[in-house]
PDB file of C-alpha atoms in Angstrom:
ATOM      1  CA  MET A 200     -11.403 -15.167   8.083  1.00  0.00           C
ATOM      2  CA  SER A 201     -10.138 -11.622   8.249  1.00  0.00           C
ATOM      3  CA  MET A 202      -8.785  -9.236  10.778  1.00  0.00           C
ATOM      4  CA  GLU A 203     -10.458  -6.404  11.673  1.00  0.00           C
ATOM      5  CA  ILE A 204      -9.112  -3.275  11.312  1.00  0.00           C
ATOM      6  CA  ALA A 205     -10.442  -0.010  12.234  1.00  0.00           C
ATOM      7  CA  PRO A 206     -12.080   1.994   9.686  1.00  0.00           C
ATOM      8  CA  PRO A 207     -11.153   6.026   9.416  1.00  0.00           C
ATOM      9  CA  ARG A 208     -13.738   8.339  10.978  1.00  0.00           C
ATOM     10  CA  LEU A 209     -14.648  10.496   7.923  1.00  0.00           C
ATOM     11  CA  PRO A 210     -17.340  13.843   7.553  1.00  0.00           C
ATOM     12  CA  ASP A 211     -20.156  13.343   5.830  1.00  0.00           C
ATOM     13  CA  SER A 212     -20.038  12.086   2.535  1.00  0.00           C
ATOM     14  CA  SER A 213     -23.153  14.086   1.146  1.00  0.00           C
ATOM     15  CA  ALA A 214     -21.330  17.874   2.397  1.00  0.00           C
ATOM     16  CA  PRO A 215     -19.906  20.525  -0.022  1.00  0.00           C
ATOM     17  CA  ASP A 216     -17.013  19.790  -2.717  1.00  0.00           C
ATOM     18  CA  ALA A 217     -13.958  21.699  -0.945  1.00  0.00           C
ATOM     19  CA  ASP A 218     -12.206  23.912  -2.766  1.00  0.00           C
ATOM     20  CA  MET A 219      -9.087  22.138  -4.055  1.00  0.00           C
ATOM     21  CA  THR A 220      -6.689  24.642  -3.369  1.00  0.00           C
ATOM     22  CA  LEU A 221      -6.413  23.751   0.325  1.00  0.00           C
ATOM     23  CA  LEU A 222      -4.272  21.350  -0.119  1.00  0.00           C
ATOM     24  CA  ALA A 223      -1.497  23.583  -2.022  1.00  0.00           C
ATOM     25  CA  GLU A 224      -2.305  26.462   0.871  1.00  0.00           C
ATOM     26  CA  ALA A 225      -3.108  25.666   3.706  1.00  0.00           C
ATOM     27  CA  GLU A 226      -0.932  23.368   6.279  1.00  0.00           C
ATOM     28  CA  GLU A 227      -3.715  21.012   7.827  1.00  0.00           C
ATOM     29  CA  VAL A 228      -6.523  20.193   6.422  1.00  0.00           C
ATOM     30  CA  SER A 229      -9.708  19.030   7.792  1.00  0.00           C
ATOM     31  CA  ASP A 230     -13.080  17.664   7.646  1.00  0.00           C
ATOM     32  CA  ALA A 231     -13.159  18.121   3.497  1.00  0.00           C
ATOM     33  CA  VAL A 232     -15.001  16.365   0.600  1.00  0.00           C
ATOM     34  CA  PHE A 233     -12.950  16.494  -3.001  1.00  0.00           C
ATOM     35  CA  ARG A 234     -14.225  15.291  -5.953  1.00  0.00           C
ATOM     36  CA  GLY A 235     -12.687  14.886  -9.012  1.00  0.00           C
ATOM     37  CA  ALA A 236      -9.992  17.241  -8.067  1.00  0.00           C
ATOM     38  CA  LEU A 237      -6.893  17.168 -10.149  1.00  0.00           C
ATOM     39  CA  PHE A 238      -3.654  17.898  -8.212  1.00  0.00           C
ATOM     40  CA  ALA A 239      -1.031  16.924 -10.709  1.00  0.00           C
ATOM     41  CA  GLY A 240       2.503  18.509  -9.606  1.00  0.00           C
ATOM     42  CA  LEU A 241       1.308  19.453  -6.485  1.00  0.00           C
ATOM     43  CA  VAL A 242       4.364  19.890  -4.075  1.00  0.00           C
ATOM     44  CA  ARG A 243       4.017  19.955  -0.223  1.00  0.00           C
ATOM     45  CA  GLU A 244       6.023  18.541   2.399  1.00  0.00           C
ATOM     46  CA  HIS A 245       4.736  17.571   5.953  1.00  0.00           C
ATOM     47  CA  LEU A 246       1.461  18.463   5.295  1.00  0.00           C
ATOM     48  CA  PHE A 247      -1.295  17.293   7.546  1.00  0.00           C
ATOM     49  CA  VAL A 248      -4.649  16.088   6.105  1.00  0.00           C
ATOM     50  CA  GLU A 249      -7.329  14.507   8.892  1.00  0.00           C
ATOM     51  CA  GLN A 250     -10.770  13.119   8.723  1.00  0.00           C
ATOM     52  CA  CYS A 251     -11.190  13.350   4.937  1.00  0.00           C
ATOM     53  CA  ILE A 252     -12.699  12.086   1.971  1.00  0.00           C
ATOM     54  CA  PHE A 253     -10.730  12.216  -1.557  1.00  0.00           C
ATOM     55  CA  SER A 254     -13.331  10.492  -4.675  1.00  0.00           C
ATOM     56  CA  GLY A 255     -12.381  10.788  -8.164  1.00  0.00           C
ATOM     57  CA  CYS A 256      -9.009  12.719  -7.378  1.00  0.00           C
ATOM     58  CA  ARG A 257      -5.719  12.514  -9.761  1.00  0.00           C
ATOM     59  CA  PHE A 258      -2.169  13.194  -7.937  1.00  0.00           C
ATOM     60  CA  PRO A 259       0.119  12.648 -10.754  1.00  0.00           C
ATOM     61  CA  GLY A 260       3.405  13.344 -10.249  1.00  0.00           C
ATOM     62  CA  ALA A 261       2.295  14.765  -7.160  1.00  0.00           C
ATOM     63  CA  VAL A 262       5.165  15.053  -4.208  1.00  0.00           C
ATOM     64  CA  LEU A 263       3.792  14.916  -1.051  1.00  0.00           C
ATOM     65  CA  GLY A 264       7.157  13.486   0.894  1.00  0.00           C
ATOM     66  CA  HIS A 265       6.580  13.459   5.015  1.00  0.00           C
ATOM     67  CA  ALA A 266       2.597  14.606   4.785  1.00  0.00           C
ATOM     68  CA  ARG A 267       0.448  13.143   7.510  1.00  0.00           C
ATOM     69  CA  PHE A 268      -3.000  11.285   6.621  1.00  0.00           C
ATOM     70  CA  SER A 269      -5.263  10.264   9.854  1.00  0.00           C
ATOM     71  CA  ASP A 270      -8.649   8.958   8.917  1.00  0.00           C
ATOM     72  CA  VAL A 271      -8.424   9.262   5.104  1.00  0.00           C
ATOM     73  CA  LEU A 272     -10.614   7.955   2.670  1.00  0.00           C
ATOM     74  CA  PHE A 273      -8.961   7.984  -1.161  1.00  0.00           C
ATOM     75  CA  ARG A 274     -11.571   6.170  -3.351  1.00  0.00           C
ATOM     76  CA  ASN A 275     -10.601   4.990  -7.058  1.00  0.00           C
ATOM     77  CA  CYS A 276      -8.004   7.961  -6.840  1.00  0.00           C
ATOM     78  CA  ASP A 277      -4.393   8.605  -9.011  1.00  0.00           C
ATOM     79  CA  PHE A 278      -1.527   8.023  -7.900  1.00  0.00           C
ATOM     80  CA  SER A 279       0.309   7.011 -10.765  1.00  0.00           C
ATOM     81  CA  ASN A 280       4.154   8.367  -9.636  1.00  0.00           C
ATOM     82  CA  ALA A 281       3.093   9.973  -7.002  1.00  0.00           C
ATOM     83  CA  ASP A 282       6.371  10.646  -5.342  1.00  0.00           C
ATOM     84  CA  LEU A 283       5.029   9.880  -1.226  1.00  0.00           C
ATOM     85  CA  ARG A 284       7.775   9.014   0.689  1.00  0.00           C
ATOM     86  CA  GLY A 285       8.424   8.910   4.271  1.00  0.00           C
ATOM     87  CA  CYS A 286       4.456   9.572   4.698  1.00  0.00           C
ATOM     88  CA  SER A 287       2.481   8.343   7.447  1.00  0.00           C
ATOM     89  CA  PHE A 288      -0.952   6.818   7.274  1.00  0.00           C
ATOM     90  CA  GLN A 289      -3.471   5.902  10.044  1.00  0.00           C
ATOM     91  CA  ARG A 290      -6.655   4.501   9.788  1.00  0.00           C
ATOM     92  CA  VAL A 291      -6.945   5.243   6.066  1.00  0.00           C
ATOM     93  CA  ARG A 292      -8.294   3.130   3.364  1.00  0.00           C
ATOM     94  CA  PHE A 293      -7.402   3.124  -0.417  1.00  0.00           C
ATOM     95  CA  LEU A 294     -10.418   1.707  -2.389  1.00  0.00           C
ATOM     96  CA  ASP A 295      -9.960   0.783  -6.199  1.00  0.00           C
ATOM     97  CA  CYS A 296      -6.693   3.639  -6.907  1.00  0.00           C
ATOM     98  CA  LYS A 297      -4.344   3.448  -9.426  1.00  0.00           C
ATOM     99  CA  LEU A 298      -0.706   3.682  -7.522  1.00  0.00           C
ATOM    100  CA  THR A 299       1.427   2.626 -10.789  1.00  0.00           C
ATOM    101  CA  GLY A 300       4.750   3.866  -9.243  1.00  0.00           C
ATOM    102  CA  ALA A 301       3.778   5.138  -6.364  1.00  0.00           C
ATOM    103  CA  GLU A 302       6.865   5.943  -4.494  1.00  0.00           C
ATOM    104  CA  PHE A 303       6.018   4.959  -0.390  1.00  0.00           C
ATOM    105  CA  ALA A 304       9.487   4.163   0.471  1.00  0.00           C
ATOM    106  CA  GLU A 305      10.054   4.143   4.640  1.00  0.00           C
ATOM    107  CA  ALA A 306       6.311   5.597   4.663  1.00  0.00           C
ATOM    108  CA  ALA A 307       4.242   3.842   8.043  1.00  0.00           C
ATOM    109  CA  PHE A 308       0.744   2.433   7.712  1.00  0.00           C
ATOM    110  CA  GLY A 309      -1.445   1.830  10.214  1.00  0.00           C
ATOM    111  CA  PHE A 310      -4.620   0.568  10.244  1.00  0.00           C
ATOM    112  CA  VAL A 311      -4.768   0.959   6.479  1.00  0.00           C
ATOM    113  CA  VAL A 312      -6.608  -1.272   3.994  1.00  0.00           C
ATOM    114  CA  PHE A 313      -5.354  -1.483   0.097  1.00  0.00           C
ATOM    115  CA  SER A 314      -8.970  -2.685  -1.311  1.00  0.00           C
ATOM    116  CA  ARG A 315      -8.934  -3.224  -5.727  1.00  0.00           C
ATOM    117  CA  CYS A 316      -5.753  -0.758  -6.418  1.00  0.00           C
ATOM    118  CA  ARG A 317      -3.670  -1.603  -8.985  1.00  0.00           C
ATOM    119  CA  GLY A 318       0.369  -0.656  -8.021  1.00  0.00           C
ATOM    120  CA  GLU A 319       2.312  -1.900 -10.699  1.00  0.00           C
ATOM    121  CA  PHE A 320       6.086  -1.212  -9.954  1.00  0.00           C
ATOM    122  CA  ALA A 321       5.123   0.771  -6.819  1.00  0.00           C
ATOM    123  CA  GLY A 322       7.185   1.396  -4.584  1.00  0.00           C
ATOM    124  CA  PHE A 323       7.657   0.244  -0.651  1.00  0.00           C
ATOM    125  CA  ALA A 324      10.858   0.054   0.120  1.00  0.00           C
ATOM    126  CA  ALA A 325      11.508   0.190   4.133  1.00  0.00           C
ATOM    127  CA  ALA A 326       8.052   1.092   4.899  1.00  0.00           C
ATOM    128  CA  ARG A 327       6.371  -0.437   7.941  1.00  0.00           C
ATOM    129  CA  PHE A 328       2.463  -1.725   8.202  1.00  0.00           C
ATOM    130  CA  ARG A 329       0.968  -2.165  10.973  1.00  0.00           C
ATOM    131  CA  ARG A 330      -2.327  -4.171  11.028  1.00  0.00           C
ATOM    132  CA  ALA A 331      -2.812  -3.638   7.525  1.00  0.00           C
ATOM    133  CA  ARG A 332      -4.008  -5.959   4.901  1.00  0.00           C
ATOM    134  CA  PHE A 333      -3.802  -5.447   0.770  1.00  0.00           C
ATOM    135  CA  GLU A 334      -6.683  -7.486  -0.651  1.00  0.00           C
ATOM    136  CA  GLU A 335      -7.289  -8.408  -4.637  1.00  0.00           C
ATOM    137  CA  CYS A 336      -4.193  -5.660  -5.554  1.00  0.00           C
ATOM    138  CA  VAL A 337      -2.054  -5.694  -8.373  1.00  0.00           C
ATOM    139  CA  LEU A 338       0.998  -5.182  -7.292  1.00  0.00           C
ATOM    140  CA  ARG A 339       3.178  -7.298  -9.933  1.00  0.00           C
ATOM    141  CA  SER A 340       6.838  -5.640  -9.737  1.00  0.00           C
ATOM    142  CA  ALA A 341       6.041  -3.720  -6.539  1.00  0.00           C
ATOM    143  CA  VAL A 342       9.229  -3.243  -4.413  1.00  0.00           C
ATOM    144  CA  LEU A 343       8.407  -4.704  -0.635  1.00  0.00           C
ATOM    145  CA  SER A 344      12.079  -4.887   0.314  1.00  0.00           C
ATOM    146  CA  GLU A 345      12.847  -4.256   4.030  1.00  0.00           C
ATOM    147  CA  CYS A 346       9.234  -3.763   4.334  1.00  0.00           C
ATOM    148  CA  ARG A 347       8.334  -4.568   8.419  1.00  0.00           C
ATOM    149  CA  PHE A 348       4.822  -6.118   8.582  1.00  0.00           C
ATOM    150  CA  GLU A 349       3.091  -6.849  11.645  1.00  0.00           C
ATOM    151  CA  GLN A 350      -0.512  -8.472  11.691  1.00  0.00           C
ATOM    152  CA  THR A 351      -0.327  -7.457   8.220  1.00  0.00           C
ATOM    153  CA  GLU A 352      -2.549  -9.852   4.957  1.00  0.00           C
ATOM    154  CA  PHE A 353      -2.298 -10.579   1.928  1.00  0.00           C
ATOM    155  CA  ALA A 354      -5.704 -11.431   0.127  1.00  0.00           C
ATOM    156  CA  ALA A 355      -5.967 -12.769  -3.428  1.00  0.00           C
ATOM    157  CA  CYS A 356      -3.366 -10.396  -4.514  1.00  0.00           C
ATOM    158  CA  ASP A 357      -1.123 -10.443  -7.519  1.00  0.00           C
ATOM    159  CA  LEU A 358       2.667  -9.994  -6.327  1.00  0.00           C
ATOM    160  CA  SER A 359       4.484 -11.608  -9.691  1.00  0.00           C
ATOM    161  CA  ALA A 360       7.926 -10.675  -9.805  1.00  0.00           C
ATOM    162  CA  ALA A 361       7.516  -8.248  -6.380  1.00  0.00           C
ATOM    163  CA  GLU A 362      11.018  -7.379  -5.336  1.00  0.00           C
ATOM    164  CA  LEU A 363      10.941  -8.782  -1.480  1.00  0.00           C
ATOM    165  CA  PHE A 364      14.877  -8.877  -0.497  1.00  0.00           C
ATOM    166  CA  GLY A 365      14.894  -8.462   3.192  1.00  0.00           C
ATOM    167  CA  ALA A 366      11.274  -8.039   3.761  1.00  0.00           C
ATOM    168  CA  ARG A 367      10.043 -10.137   6.578  1.00  0.00           C
ATOM    169  CA  LEU A 368       7.295 -12.867   5.801  1.00  0.00           C
ATOM    170  CA  GLN A 369       6.689 -14.168   9.412  1.00  0.00           C
ATOM    171  CA  GLY A 370       3.513 -15.541  10.105  1.00  0.00           C
ATOM    172  CA  ILE A 371       2.056 -13.517   6.345  1.00  0.00           C
ATOM    173  CA  SER A 372      -0.075 -15.853   4.434  1.00  0.00           C
ATOM    174  CA  LEU A 373       0.804 -16.076   0.613  1.00  0.00           C
ATOM    175  CA  ALA A 374      -1.323 -18.648  -0.113  1.00  0.00           C
ATOM    176  CA  ASP A 375      -4.358 -17.285  -2.201  1.00  0.00           C
ATOM    177  CA  SER A 376      -2.225 -14.585  -3.924  1.00  0.00           C
ATOM    178  CA  GLU A 377       0.494 -15.183  -7.099  1.00  0.00           C
ATOM    179  CA  ILE A 378       3.938 -14.963  -6.128  1.00  0.00           C
ATOM    180  CA  ARG A 379       5.285 -16.498  -9.208  1.00  0.00           C
ATOM    181  CA  GLY A 380       8.734 -14.892  -9.716  1.00  0.00           C
ATOM    182  CA  ILE A 381       8.556 -13.232  -6.970  1.00  0.00           C
ATOM    183  CA  ARG A 382      12.862 -11.629  -6.144  1.00  0.00           C
ATOM    184  CA  LEU A 383      14.341 -12.910  -2.470  1.00  0.00           C
ATOM    185  CA  ARG A 384      18.205 -12.755  -1.928  1.00  0.00           C
ATOM    186  CA  GLU A 385      18.045 -16.788  -1.895  1.00  0.00           C
ATOM    187  CA  CYS A 386      14.820 -19.006  -1.401  1.00  0.00           C
ATOM    188  CA  ALA A 387      15.755 -20.537   1.740  1.00  0.00           C
ATOM    189  CA  SER A 388      16.517 -16.900   2.943  1.00  0.00           C
ATOM    190  CA  TYR A 389      15.263 -15.441   5.917  1.00  0.00           C
ATOM    191  CA  GLU A 390      12.361 -13.157   3.567  1.00  0.00           C
ATOM    192  CA  LEU A 391      10.007 -16.106   3.659  1.00  0.00           C
ATOM    193  CA  ARG A 392      10.888 -17.933   6.772  1.00  0.00           C
ATOM    194  CA  GLY A 393       7.426 -18.542   8.444  1.00  0.00           C
ATOM    195  CA  ALA A 394       5.089 -17.631   5.884  1.00  0.00           C
ATOM    196  CA  ARG A 395       2.792 -19.340   4.735  1.00  0.00           C
ATOM    197  CA  ILE A 396       2.232 -20.701   1.185  1.00  0.00           C
ATOM    198  CA  SER A 397       0.351 -23.151  -0.701  1.00  0.00           C
ATOM    199  CA  PRO A 398       2.211 -26.451  -2.312  1.00  0.00           C
ATOM    200  CA  ALA A 399       1.909 -25.618  -5.491  1.00  0.00           C
ATOM    201  CA  GLN A 400       3.628 -22.032  -4.614  1.00  0.00           C
ATOM    202  CA  ALA A 401       6.324 -24.041  -2.805  1.00  0.00           C
ATOM    203  CA  LEU A 402       6.742 -25.683  -6.193  1.00  0.00           C
ATOM    204  CA  ASP A 403       7.210 -22.857  -7.814  1.00  0.00           C
ATOM    205  CA  LEU A 404       9.759 -21.046  -5.089  1.00  0.00           C
ATOM    206  CA  VAL A 405      12.032 -24.825  -5.650  1.00  0.00           C
ATOM    207  CA  ARG A 406      12.128 -23.360  -9.220  1.00  0.00           C
ATOM    208  CA  LEU A 407      13.669 -20.649  -9.033  1.00  0.00           C
ATOM    209  CA  LEU A 408      16.376 -22.409  -7.587  1.00  0.00           C
ATOM    210  CA  GLY A 409      17.071 -24.158 -10.258  1.00  0.00           C
ATOM    211  CA  VAL A 410      16.610 -27.536  -8.993  1.00  0.00           C
ATOM    212  CA  GLU A 411      14.988 -29.978 -11.434  1.00  0.00           C
ATOM    213  CA  PHE A 412      12.304 -32.850 -10.740  1.00  0.00           C
ATOM    214  CA  GLU A 413      13.016 -36.246 -11.934  1.00  0.00           C
ATOM    215  CA  GLU A 414      10.212 -37.745 -13.791  1.00  0.00           C
TER     216      GLU A 414
END
């Protein structure tokens, strides 16, 4: 049974489209709905976004360092190669989003859900997660090194070749996720201590040590 995560408080989705220049000019943006907007190359620092909906919006190459997002829904949005380092996300949903190559290093996630997102090569190094869930996400070759996970779930995710150096997975189940080729300091190191995995996954991890089984 999935952990209950408080949903964002959102504006009326039938509200008219907001002026996309708000994100480029205002220090604070609230109670706005953006549909199909292109924010390519947008550069902002310490922007505050509250109670907003972004549907079908694109942020390729945007730089939004240390922005704060509270009560926000991103649906079918494209963050390819966007820089979101040091951002804060509270009660945020990422649904069917493209996060390929996006950089979330040192970001803070609280009450956040990533659902059916594609995040190949996404960077989450040293990010902090509290009451967060990844469900049916593709995170192949993603960087999750030094992450701190508190009440975080991975459900049916693809973590193939993901980098988990120094990440703490105590109490986290990876049993229904793909973890082939994950990168650890060593298989017996503290990264996986306390994590829950399936018997088949245990065999894959043993092979990471170069152990061979006799017939």
